[in-house]
mmCIF file of C-alpha atoms in Angstrom:
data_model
loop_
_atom_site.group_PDB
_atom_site.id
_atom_site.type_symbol
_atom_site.label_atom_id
_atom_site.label_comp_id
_atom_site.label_asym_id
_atom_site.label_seq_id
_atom_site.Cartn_x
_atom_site.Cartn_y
_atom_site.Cartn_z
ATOM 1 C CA UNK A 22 0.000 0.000 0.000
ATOM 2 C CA UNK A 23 0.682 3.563 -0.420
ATOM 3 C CA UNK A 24 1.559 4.509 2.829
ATOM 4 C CA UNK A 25 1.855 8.575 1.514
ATOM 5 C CA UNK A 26 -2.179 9.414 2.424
ATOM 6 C CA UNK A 27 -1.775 8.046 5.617
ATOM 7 C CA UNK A 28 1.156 9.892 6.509
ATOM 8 C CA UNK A 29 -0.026 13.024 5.670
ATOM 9 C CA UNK A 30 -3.132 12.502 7.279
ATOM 10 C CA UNK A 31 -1.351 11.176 10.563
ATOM 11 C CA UNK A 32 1.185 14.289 9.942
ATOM 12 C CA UNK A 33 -1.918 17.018 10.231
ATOM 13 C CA UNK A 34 -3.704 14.986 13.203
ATOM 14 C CA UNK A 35 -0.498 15.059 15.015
ATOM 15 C CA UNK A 36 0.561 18.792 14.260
ATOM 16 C CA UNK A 37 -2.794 19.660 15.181
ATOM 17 C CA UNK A 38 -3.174 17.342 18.323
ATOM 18 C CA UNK A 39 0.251 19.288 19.742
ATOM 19 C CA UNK A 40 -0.515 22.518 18.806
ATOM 20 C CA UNK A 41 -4.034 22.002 20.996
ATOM 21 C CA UNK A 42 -1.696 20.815 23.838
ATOM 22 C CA UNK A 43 -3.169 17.699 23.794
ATOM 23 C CA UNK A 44 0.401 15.802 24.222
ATOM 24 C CA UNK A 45 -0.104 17.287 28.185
ATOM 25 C CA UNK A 46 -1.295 14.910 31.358
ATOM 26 C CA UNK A 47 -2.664 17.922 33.005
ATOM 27 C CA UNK A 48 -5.050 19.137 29.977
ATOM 28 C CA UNK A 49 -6.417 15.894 29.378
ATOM 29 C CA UNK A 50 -7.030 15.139 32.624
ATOM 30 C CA UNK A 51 -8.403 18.662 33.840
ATOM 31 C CA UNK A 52 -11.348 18.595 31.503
ATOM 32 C CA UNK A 53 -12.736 16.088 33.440
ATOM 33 C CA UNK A 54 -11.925 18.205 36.803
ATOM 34 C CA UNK A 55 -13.728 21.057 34.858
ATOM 35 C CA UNK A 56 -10.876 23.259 35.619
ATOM 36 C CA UNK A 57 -9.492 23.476 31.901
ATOM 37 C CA UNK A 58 -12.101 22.737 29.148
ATOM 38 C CA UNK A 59 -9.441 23.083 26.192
ATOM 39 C CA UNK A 60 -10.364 19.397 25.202
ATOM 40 C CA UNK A 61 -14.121 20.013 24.979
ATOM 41 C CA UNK A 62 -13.485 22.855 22.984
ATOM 42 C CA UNK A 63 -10.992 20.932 20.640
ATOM 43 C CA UNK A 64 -13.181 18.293 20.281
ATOM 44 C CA UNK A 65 -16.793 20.027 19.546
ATOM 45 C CA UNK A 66 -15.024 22.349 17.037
ATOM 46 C CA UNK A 67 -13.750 18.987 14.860
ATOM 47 C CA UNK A 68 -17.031 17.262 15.601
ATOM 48 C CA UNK A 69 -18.843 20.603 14.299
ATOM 49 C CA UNK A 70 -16.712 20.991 11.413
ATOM 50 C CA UNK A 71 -16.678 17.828 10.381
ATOM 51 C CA UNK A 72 -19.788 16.869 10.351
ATOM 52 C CA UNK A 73 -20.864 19.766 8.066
ATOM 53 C CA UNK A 74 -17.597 19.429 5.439
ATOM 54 C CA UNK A 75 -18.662 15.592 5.558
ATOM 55 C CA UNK A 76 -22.356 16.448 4.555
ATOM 56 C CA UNK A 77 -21.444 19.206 2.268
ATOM 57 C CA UNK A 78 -18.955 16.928 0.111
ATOM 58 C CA UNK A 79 -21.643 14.139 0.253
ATOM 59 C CA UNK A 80 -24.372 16.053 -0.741
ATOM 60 C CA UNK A 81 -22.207 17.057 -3.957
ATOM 61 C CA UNK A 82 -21.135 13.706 -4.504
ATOM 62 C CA UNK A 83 -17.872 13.685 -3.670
ATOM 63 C CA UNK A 84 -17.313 11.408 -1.257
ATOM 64 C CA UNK A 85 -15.653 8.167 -1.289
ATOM 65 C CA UNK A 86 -18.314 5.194 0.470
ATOM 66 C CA UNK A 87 -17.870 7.287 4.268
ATOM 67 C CA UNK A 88 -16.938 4.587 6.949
ATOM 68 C CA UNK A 89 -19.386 4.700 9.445
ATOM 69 C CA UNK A 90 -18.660 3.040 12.884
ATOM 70 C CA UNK A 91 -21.153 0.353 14.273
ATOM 71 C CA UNK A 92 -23.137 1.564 16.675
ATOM 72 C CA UNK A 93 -24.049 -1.432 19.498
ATOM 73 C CA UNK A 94 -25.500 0.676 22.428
ATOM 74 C CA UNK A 95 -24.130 -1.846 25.467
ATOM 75 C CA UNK A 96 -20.943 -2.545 24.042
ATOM 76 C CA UNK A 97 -20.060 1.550 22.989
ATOM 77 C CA UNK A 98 -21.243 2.613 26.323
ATOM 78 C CA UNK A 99 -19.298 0.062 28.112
ATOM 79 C CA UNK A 100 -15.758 0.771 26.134
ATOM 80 C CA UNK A 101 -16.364 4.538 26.530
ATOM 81 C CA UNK A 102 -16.930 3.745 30.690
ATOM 82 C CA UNK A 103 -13.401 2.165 30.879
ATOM 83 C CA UNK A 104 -11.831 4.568 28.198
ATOM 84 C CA UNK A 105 -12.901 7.829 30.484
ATOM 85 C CA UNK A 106 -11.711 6.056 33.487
ATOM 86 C CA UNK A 107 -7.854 5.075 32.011
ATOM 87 C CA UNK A 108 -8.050 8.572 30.258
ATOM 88 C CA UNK A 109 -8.875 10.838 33.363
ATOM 89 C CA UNK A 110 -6.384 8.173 35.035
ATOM 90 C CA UNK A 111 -3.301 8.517 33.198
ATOM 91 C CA UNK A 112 -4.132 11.699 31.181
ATOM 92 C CA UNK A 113 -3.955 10.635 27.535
ATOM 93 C CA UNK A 114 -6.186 8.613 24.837
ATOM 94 C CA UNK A 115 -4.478 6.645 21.814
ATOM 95 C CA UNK A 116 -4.026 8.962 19.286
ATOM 96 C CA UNK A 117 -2.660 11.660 22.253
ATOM 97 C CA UNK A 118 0.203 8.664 23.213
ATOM 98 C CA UNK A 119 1.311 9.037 19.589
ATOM 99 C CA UNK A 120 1.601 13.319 19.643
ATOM 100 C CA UNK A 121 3.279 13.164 23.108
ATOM 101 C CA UNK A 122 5.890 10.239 21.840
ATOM 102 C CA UNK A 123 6.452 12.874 18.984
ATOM 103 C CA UNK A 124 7.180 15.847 21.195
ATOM 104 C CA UNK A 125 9.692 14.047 23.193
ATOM 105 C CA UNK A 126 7.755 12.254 26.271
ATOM 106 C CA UNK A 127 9.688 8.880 26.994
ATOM 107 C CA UNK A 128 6.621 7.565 29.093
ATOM 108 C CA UNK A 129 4.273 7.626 26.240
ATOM 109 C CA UNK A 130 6.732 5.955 23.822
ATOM 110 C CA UNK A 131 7.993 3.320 25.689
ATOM 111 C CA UNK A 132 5.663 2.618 28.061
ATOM 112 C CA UNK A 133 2.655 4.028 26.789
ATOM 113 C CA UNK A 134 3.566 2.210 23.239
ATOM 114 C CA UNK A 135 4.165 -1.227 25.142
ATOM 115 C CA UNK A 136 0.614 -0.696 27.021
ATOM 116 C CA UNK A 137 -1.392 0.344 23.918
ATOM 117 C CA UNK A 138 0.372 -3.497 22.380
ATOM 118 C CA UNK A 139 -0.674 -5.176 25.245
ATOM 119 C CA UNK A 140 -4.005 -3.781 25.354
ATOM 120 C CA UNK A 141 -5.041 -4.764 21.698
ATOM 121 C CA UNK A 142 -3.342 -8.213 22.476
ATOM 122 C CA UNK A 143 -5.619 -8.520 25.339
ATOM 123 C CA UNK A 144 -8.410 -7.445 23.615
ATOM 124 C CA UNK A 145 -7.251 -10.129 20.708
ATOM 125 C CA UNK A 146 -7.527 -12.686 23.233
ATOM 126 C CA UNK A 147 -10.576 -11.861 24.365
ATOM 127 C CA UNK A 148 -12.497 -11.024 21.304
ATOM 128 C CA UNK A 149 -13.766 -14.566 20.570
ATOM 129 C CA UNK A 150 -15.208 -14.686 24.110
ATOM 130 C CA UNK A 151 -16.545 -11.498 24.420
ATOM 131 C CA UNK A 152 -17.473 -9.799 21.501
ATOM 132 C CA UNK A 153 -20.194 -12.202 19.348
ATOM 133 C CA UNK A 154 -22.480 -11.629 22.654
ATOM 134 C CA UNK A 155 -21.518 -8.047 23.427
ATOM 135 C CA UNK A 156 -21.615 -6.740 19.783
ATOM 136 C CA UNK A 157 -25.070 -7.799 19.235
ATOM 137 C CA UNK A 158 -26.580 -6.213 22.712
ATOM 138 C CA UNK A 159 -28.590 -3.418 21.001
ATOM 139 C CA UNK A 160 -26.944 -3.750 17.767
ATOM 140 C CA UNK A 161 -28.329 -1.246 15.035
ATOM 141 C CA UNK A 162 -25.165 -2.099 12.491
ATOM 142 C CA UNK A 163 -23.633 1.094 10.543
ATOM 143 C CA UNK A 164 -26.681 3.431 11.300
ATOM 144 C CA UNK A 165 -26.826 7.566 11.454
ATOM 145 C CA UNK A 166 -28.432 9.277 13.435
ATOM 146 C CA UNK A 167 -31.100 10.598 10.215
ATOM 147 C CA UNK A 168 -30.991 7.338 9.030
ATOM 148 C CA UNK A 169 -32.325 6.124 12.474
ATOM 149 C CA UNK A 170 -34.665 8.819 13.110
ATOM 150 C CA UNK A 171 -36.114 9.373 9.096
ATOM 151 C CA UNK A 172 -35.299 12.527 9.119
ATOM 152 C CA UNK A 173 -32.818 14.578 7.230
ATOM 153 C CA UNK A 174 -29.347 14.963 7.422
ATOM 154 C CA UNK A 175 -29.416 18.571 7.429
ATOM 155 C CA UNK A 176 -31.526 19.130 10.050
ATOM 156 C CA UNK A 177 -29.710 16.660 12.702
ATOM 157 C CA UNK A 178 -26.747 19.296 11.615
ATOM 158 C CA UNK A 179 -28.199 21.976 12.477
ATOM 159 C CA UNK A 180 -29.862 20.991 15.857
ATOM 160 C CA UNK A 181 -26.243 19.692 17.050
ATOM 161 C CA UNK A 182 -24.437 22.694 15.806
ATOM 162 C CA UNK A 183 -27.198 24.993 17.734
ATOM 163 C CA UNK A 184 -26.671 22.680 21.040
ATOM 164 C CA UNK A 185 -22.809 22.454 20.596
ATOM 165 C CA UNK A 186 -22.750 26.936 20.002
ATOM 166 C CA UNK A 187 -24.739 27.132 22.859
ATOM 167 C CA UNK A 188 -22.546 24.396 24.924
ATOM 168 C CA UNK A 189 -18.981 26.773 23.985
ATOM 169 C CA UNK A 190 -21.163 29.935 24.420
ATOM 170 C CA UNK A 191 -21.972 28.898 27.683
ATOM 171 C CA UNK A 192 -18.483 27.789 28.586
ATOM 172 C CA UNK A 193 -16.929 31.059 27.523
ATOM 173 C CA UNK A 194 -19.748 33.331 28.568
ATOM 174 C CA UNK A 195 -21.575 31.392 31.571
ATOM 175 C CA UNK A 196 -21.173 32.703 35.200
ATOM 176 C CA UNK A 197 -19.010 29.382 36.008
ATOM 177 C CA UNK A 198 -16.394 30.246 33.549
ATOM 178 C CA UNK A 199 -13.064 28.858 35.029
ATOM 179 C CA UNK A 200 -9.989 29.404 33.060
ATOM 180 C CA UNK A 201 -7.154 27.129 32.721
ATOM 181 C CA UNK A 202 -4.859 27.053 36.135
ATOM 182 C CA UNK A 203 -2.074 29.486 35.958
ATOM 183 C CA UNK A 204 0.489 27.444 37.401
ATOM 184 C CA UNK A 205 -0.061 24.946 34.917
ATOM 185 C CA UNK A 206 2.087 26.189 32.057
ATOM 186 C CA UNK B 12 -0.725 35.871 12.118
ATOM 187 C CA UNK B 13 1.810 34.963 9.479
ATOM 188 C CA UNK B 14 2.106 31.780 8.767
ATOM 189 C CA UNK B 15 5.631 31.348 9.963
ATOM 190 C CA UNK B 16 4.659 32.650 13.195
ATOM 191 C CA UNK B 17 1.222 30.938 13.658
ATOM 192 C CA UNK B 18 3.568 27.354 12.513
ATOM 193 C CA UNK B 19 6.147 28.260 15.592
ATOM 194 C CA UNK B 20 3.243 29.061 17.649
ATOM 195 C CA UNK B 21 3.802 27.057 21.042
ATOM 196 C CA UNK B 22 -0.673 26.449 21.611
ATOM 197 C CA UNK B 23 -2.800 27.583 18.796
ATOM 198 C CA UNK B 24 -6.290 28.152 20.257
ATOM 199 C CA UNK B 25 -8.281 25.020 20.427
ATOM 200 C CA UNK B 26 -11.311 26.508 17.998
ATOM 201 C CA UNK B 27 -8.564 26.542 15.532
ATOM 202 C CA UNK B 28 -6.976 23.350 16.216
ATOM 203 C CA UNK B 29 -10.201 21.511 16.619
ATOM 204 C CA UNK B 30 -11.926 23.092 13.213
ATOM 205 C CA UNK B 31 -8.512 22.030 11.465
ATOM 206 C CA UNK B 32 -9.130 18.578 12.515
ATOM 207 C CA UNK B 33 -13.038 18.722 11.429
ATOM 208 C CA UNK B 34 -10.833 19.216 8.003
ATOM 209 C CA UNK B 35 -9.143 16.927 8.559
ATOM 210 C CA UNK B 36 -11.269 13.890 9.310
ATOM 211 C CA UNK B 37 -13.513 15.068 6.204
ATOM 212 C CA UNK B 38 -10.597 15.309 4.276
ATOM 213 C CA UNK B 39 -9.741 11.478 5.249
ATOM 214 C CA UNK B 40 -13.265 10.074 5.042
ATOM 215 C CA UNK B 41 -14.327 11.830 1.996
ATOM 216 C CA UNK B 42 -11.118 11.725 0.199
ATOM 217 C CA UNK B 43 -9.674 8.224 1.448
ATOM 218 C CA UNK B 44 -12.851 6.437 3.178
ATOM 219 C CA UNK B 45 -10.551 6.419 6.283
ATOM 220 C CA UNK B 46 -11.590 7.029 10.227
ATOM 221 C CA UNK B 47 -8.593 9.498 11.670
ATOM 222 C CA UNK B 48 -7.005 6.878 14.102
ATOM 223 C CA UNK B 49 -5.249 5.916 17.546
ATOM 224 C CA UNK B 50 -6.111 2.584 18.730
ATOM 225 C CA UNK B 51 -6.385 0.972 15.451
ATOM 226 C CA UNK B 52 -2.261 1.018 14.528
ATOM 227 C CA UNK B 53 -1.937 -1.324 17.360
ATOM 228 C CA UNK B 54 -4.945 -3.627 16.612
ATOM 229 C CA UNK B 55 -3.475 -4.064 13.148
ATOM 230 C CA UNK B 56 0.151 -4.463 14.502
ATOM 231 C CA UNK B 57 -1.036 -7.246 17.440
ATOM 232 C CA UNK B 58 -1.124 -10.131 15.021
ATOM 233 C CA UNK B 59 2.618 -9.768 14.840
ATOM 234 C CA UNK B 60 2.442 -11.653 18.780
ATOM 235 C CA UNK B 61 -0.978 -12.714 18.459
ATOM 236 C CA UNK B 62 -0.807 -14.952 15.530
ATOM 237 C CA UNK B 63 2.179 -16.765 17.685
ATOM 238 C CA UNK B 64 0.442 -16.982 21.174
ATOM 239 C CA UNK B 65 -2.864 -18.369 19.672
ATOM 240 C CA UNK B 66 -2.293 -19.388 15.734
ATOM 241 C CA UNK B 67 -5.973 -20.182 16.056
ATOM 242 C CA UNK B 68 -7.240 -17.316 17.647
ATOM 243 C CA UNK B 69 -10.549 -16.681 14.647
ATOM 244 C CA UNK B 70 -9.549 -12.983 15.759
ATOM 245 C CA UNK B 71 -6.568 -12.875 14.231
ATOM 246 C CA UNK B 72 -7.337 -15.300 11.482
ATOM 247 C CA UNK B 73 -10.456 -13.235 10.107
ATOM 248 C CA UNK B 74 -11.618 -10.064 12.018
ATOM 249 C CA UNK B 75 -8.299 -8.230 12.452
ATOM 250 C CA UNK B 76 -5.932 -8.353 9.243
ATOM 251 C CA UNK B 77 -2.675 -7.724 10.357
ATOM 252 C CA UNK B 78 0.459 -5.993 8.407
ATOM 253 C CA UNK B 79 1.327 -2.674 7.589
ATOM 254 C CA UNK B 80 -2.105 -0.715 6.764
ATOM 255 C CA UNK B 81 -3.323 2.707 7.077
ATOM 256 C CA UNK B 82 -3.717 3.062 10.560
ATOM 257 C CA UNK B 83 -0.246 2.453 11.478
ATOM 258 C CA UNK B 84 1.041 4.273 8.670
ATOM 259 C CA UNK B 85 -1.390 6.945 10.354
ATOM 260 C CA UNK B 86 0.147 6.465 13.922
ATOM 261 C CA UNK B 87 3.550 6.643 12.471
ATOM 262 C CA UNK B 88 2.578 10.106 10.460
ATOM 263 C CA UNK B 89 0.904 11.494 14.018
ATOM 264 C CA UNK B 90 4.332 10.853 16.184
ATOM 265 C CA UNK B 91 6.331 12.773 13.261
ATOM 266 C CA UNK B 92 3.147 15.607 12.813
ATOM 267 C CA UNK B 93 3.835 16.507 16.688
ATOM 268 C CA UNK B 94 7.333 15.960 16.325
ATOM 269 C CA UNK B 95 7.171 18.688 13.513
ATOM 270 C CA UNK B 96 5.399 21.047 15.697
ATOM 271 C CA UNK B 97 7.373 20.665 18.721
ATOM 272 C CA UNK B 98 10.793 21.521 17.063
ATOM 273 C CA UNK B 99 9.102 24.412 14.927
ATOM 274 C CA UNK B 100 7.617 25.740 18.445
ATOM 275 C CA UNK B 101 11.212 24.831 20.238
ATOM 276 C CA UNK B 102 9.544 22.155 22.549
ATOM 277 C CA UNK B 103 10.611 19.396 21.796
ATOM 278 C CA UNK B 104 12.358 18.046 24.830
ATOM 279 C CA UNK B 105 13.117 14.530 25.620
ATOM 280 C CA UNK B 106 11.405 13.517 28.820
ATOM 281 C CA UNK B 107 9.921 10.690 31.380
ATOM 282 C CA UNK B 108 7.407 12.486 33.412
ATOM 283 C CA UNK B 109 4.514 14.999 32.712
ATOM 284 C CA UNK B 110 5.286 18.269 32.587
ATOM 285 C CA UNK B 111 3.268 19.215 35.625
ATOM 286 C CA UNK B 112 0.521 18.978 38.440
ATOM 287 C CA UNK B 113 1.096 14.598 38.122
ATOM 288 C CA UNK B 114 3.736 15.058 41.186
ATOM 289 C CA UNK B 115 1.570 16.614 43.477
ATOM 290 C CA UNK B 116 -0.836 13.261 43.384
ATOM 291 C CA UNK B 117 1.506 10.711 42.203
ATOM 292 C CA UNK B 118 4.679 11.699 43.749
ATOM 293 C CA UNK B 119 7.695 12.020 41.982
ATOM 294 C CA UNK B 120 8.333 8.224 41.344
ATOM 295 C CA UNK B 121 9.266 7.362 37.605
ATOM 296 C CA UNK B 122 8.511 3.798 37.803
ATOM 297 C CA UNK B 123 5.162 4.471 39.167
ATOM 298 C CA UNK B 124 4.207 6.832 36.212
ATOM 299 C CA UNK B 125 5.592 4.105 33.623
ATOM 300 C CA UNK B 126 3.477 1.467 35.638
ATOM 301 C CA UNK B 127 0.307 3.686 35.456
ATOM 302 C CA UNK B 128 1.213 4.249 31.936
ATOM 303 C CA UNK B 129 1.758 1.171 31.114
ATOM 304 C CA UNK B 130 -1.549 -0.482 32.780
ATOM 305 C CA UNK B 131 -3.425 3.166 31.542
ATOM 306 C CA UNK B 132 -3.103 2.466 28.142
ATOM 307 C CA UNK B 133 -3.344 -1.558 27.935
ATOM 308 C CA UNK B 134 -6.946 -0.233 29.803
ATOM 309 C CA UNK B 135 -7.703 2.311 27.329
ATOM 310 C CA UNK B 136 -6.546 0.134 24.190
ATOM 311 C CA UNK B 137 -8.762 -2.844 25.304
ATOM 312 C CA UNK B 138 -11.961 -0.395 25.700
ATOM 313 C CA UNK B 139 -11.256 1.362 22.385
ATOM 314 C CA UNK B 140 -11.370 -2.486 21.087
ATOM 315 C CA UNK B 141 -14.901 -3.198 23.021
ATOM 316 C CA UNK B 142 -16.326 0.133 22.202
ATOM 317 C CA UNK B 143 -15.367 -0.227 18.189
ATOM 318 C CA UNK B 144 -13.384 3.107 18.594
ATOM 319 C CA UNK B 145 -11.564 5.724 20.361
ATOM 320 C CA UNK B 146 -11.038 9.704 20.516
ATOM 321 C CA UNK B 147 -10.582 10.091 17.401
ATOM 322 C CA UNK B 148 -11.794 6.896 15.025
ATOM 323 C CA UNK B 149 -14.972 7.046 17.064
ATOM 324 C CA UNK B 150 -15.953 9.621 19.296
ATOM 325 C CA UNK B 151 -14.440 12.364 16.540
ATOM 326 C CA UNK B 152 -14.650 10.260 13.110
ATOM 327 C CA UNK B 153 -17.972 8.347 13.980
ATOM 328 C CA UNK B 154 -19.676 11.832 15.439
ATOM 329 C CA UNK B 155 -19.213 13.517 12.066
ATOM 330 C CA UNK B 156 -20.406 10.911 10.432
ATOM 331 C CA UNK B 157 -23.344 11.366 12.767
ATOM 332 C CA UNK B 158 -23.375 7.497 13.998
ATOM 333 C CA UNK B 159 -25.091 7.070 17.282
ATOM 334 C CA UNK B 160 -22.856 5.102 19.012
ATOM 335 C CA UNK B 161 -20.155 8.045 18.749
ATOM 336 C CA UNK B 162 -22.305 10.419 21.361
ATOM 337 C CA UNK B 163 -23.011 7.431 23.656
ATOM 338 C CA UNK B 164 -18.807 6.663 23.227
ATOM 339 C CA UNK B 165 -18.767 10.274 24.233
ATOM 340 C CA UNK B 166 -21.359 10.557 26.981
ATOM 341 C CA UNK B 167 -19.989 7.525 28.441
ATOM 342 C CA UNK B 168 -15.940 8.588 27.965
ATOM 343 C CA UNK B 169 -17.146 11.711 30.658
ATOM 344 C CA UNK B 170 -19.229 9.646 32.582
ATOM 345 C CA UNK B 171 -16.315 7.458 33.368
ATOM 346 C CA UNK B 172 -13.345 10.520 33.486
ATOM 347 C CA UNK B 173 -15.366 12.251 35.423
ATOM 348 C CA UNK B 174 -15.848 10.392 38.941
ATOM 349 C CA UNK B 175 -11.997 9.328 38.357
ATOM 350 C CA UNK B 176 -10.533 12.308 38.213
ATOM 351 C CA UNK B 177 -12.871 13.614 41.055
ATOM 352 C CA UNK B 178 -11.442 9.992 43.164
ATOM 353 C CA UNK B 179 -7.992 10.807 42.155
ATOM 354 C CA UNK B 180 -7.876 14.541 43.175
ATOM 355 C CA UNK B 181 -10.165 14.069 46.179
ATOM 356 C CA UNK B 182 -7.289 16.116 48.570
ATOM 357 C CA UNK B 183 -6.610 18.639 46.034
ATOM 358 C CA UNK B 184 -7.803 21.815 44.869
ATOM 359 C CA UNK B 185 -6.577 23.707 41.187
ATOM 360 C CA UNK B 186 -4.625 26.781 42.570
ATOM 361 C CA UNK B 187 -2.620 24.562 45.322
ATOM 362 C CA UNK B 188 -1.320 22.117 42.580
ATOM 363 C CA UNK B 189 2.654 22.295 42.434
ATOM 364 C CA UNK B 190 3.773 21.350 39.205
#
């Protein structure tokens, strides 16, 4: 395979993932300590955006077939329990251990590389036990939210664009505004 | 900003960052029909030891190919992206402990960051596996696709942080956190 696409791809996700400061324990972990919401922010603006450039290029036609994850309610709710809990734990998520290996941390690449192996070996291991019940507890297969609710794409768009504005409004204008901790830097 | 300065830029803000990755991601599933990535390089790379532990494991025989593909091409790309922008921005600096605020709940103990490391991210890699996804293949990927399971991922990724973080910094407050 052509391994250029990838790389570029990988080489804008990781610019972008440092230049967020996403390669840091303490921002990662203080979103969930609601004392730093950089995260939130970083994440609702490339949810926003994406989800209207991904509509926009489909609705044109110019999309290749768009992978769309499974959704299986018990089994997405249960791997996004555990995920929060290592991720608040140890202050990073996959993709992050990848951008902090790249801007020097030793912990991410060597142990955080050896854990991320071990994990998917586990998981390997475990698969034929656990996932033919788990991934058909509420399984709806490669679904959309329009698709699920008949209605159209355009208007699921703009009701999670109007609840994600009012989400960052609120966080940037909202009595309970804390900023990042100073000493943190 | 110039673009020379905005590149050597140590934070950009994270409206900018994040809509660059919306770009991003459309620019991968649109262009390439490819999630953006974390946990996947090492799900494709764990057949390397897998296949040899268990040669008759049905995981690695039919649900996860294993060699070289995208995702660990896209890992590979992500370590040398943040590498880029930590030597344009002057911070790159090899390291084996956080920056700050870890110390003043973990102590100052090396081995006992690598061993939360370590066990941190087998955790998180084995719930990205259960979940179908992680940060950025589902929660960020899946969302703009609008799949369901992405906002329950989501919901669920806070619900979980949330009451850990609050466990783990029961005895501290924000402004008396030494780096």
């Amino acid at each position: 395979m052509m391994p250029l696409a990838p790389l570029a791809v990988g080489l804008a996700f990781g610019f972008l993932l440092h230049k967020a400061g996403m390669g840091r324990y303490d921002v990662i972990v203080n979103v969930f300590r609601f004392s730093d919401l950089t995260v939130l922010k970083f994440l609702m603006s490339a949810l926003l955006v994406g989800m209207l450039g991904l509509q926009l290029l489909s609705s044109l036609h110019l999309t290749q077939s768009v992978p769309i994850p499974q959704t299986y309610w018990l089994g997405n709710a249960l791997g996004g329990l555990l995920f929060g809990v290592g991720m608040a734990t140890a202050g990073f998520c996959p993709g992050t251990v990848a951008a902090g290996a790249g801007e020097g941390r030793l912990d991410y690449l060597v142990a955080g590389g050896a854990g991320l192996y071990a994990g998917a070996l586990a998981f390997g291991f475990a698969y034929p036990k656990l996932m033919p019940w788990l991934a058909t507890q509420g399984n709806l297969g490669s679904v959309t939210l329009p698709s699920v609710l008949h209605v159209n794409s355009w208007l699921v768009i703009a009701l999670i664009w109007e609840l994600g504005l009012l989400l960052l409004y609120a966080i940037e204008r909202g009595p309970w505004r804390r900023g990042p901790s100073k000493k943190s830097a | 900003m110039k673009p020379g300065r905005a590149l050597r830029a140590t934070t950009w803000s994270p409206y900018a960052a994040g809509a660059l990755l919306g770009v991003t991601a459309t620019v991968s599933m649109a262009g390439f029909g490819k999630r953006l990535s974390g946990a996947g390089a090492y799900q494709h790379g764990s057949g390397y030891v897998g296949r040899v532990l268990a040669p008759h494991s049905v995981y690695w025989k039919y649900v996860m190919p294993t060699g070289l593909t995208w995702e660990i091409w896209l890992a590979l790309g992500t370590l040398l992206g943040a590498l880029a922008s930590a030597l344009l921005s002057g911070q790159f600096r090899l390291r084996s402990m956080p920056d700050s605020q870890w110390q003043s709940v973990f102590g100052p103990s090396v081995y006992k960051r690598w061993a939360i490391v370590f066990l941190g991210t087998a955790l998180i890699e084995l719930a990205a596996g259960i979940a179908g996804g992680c940060t950025a293949s589902l929660a960020v990927s899946g969302g703009a696709a609008l799949a369901p399971g992405a906002f329950v991922f989501m919901a669920c990724m806070f619900a979980g942080g949330i009451p850990s973080a609050r466990f783990i910094y029961r005895k501290s407050r924000p402004d008396t956190e030494a780096p």
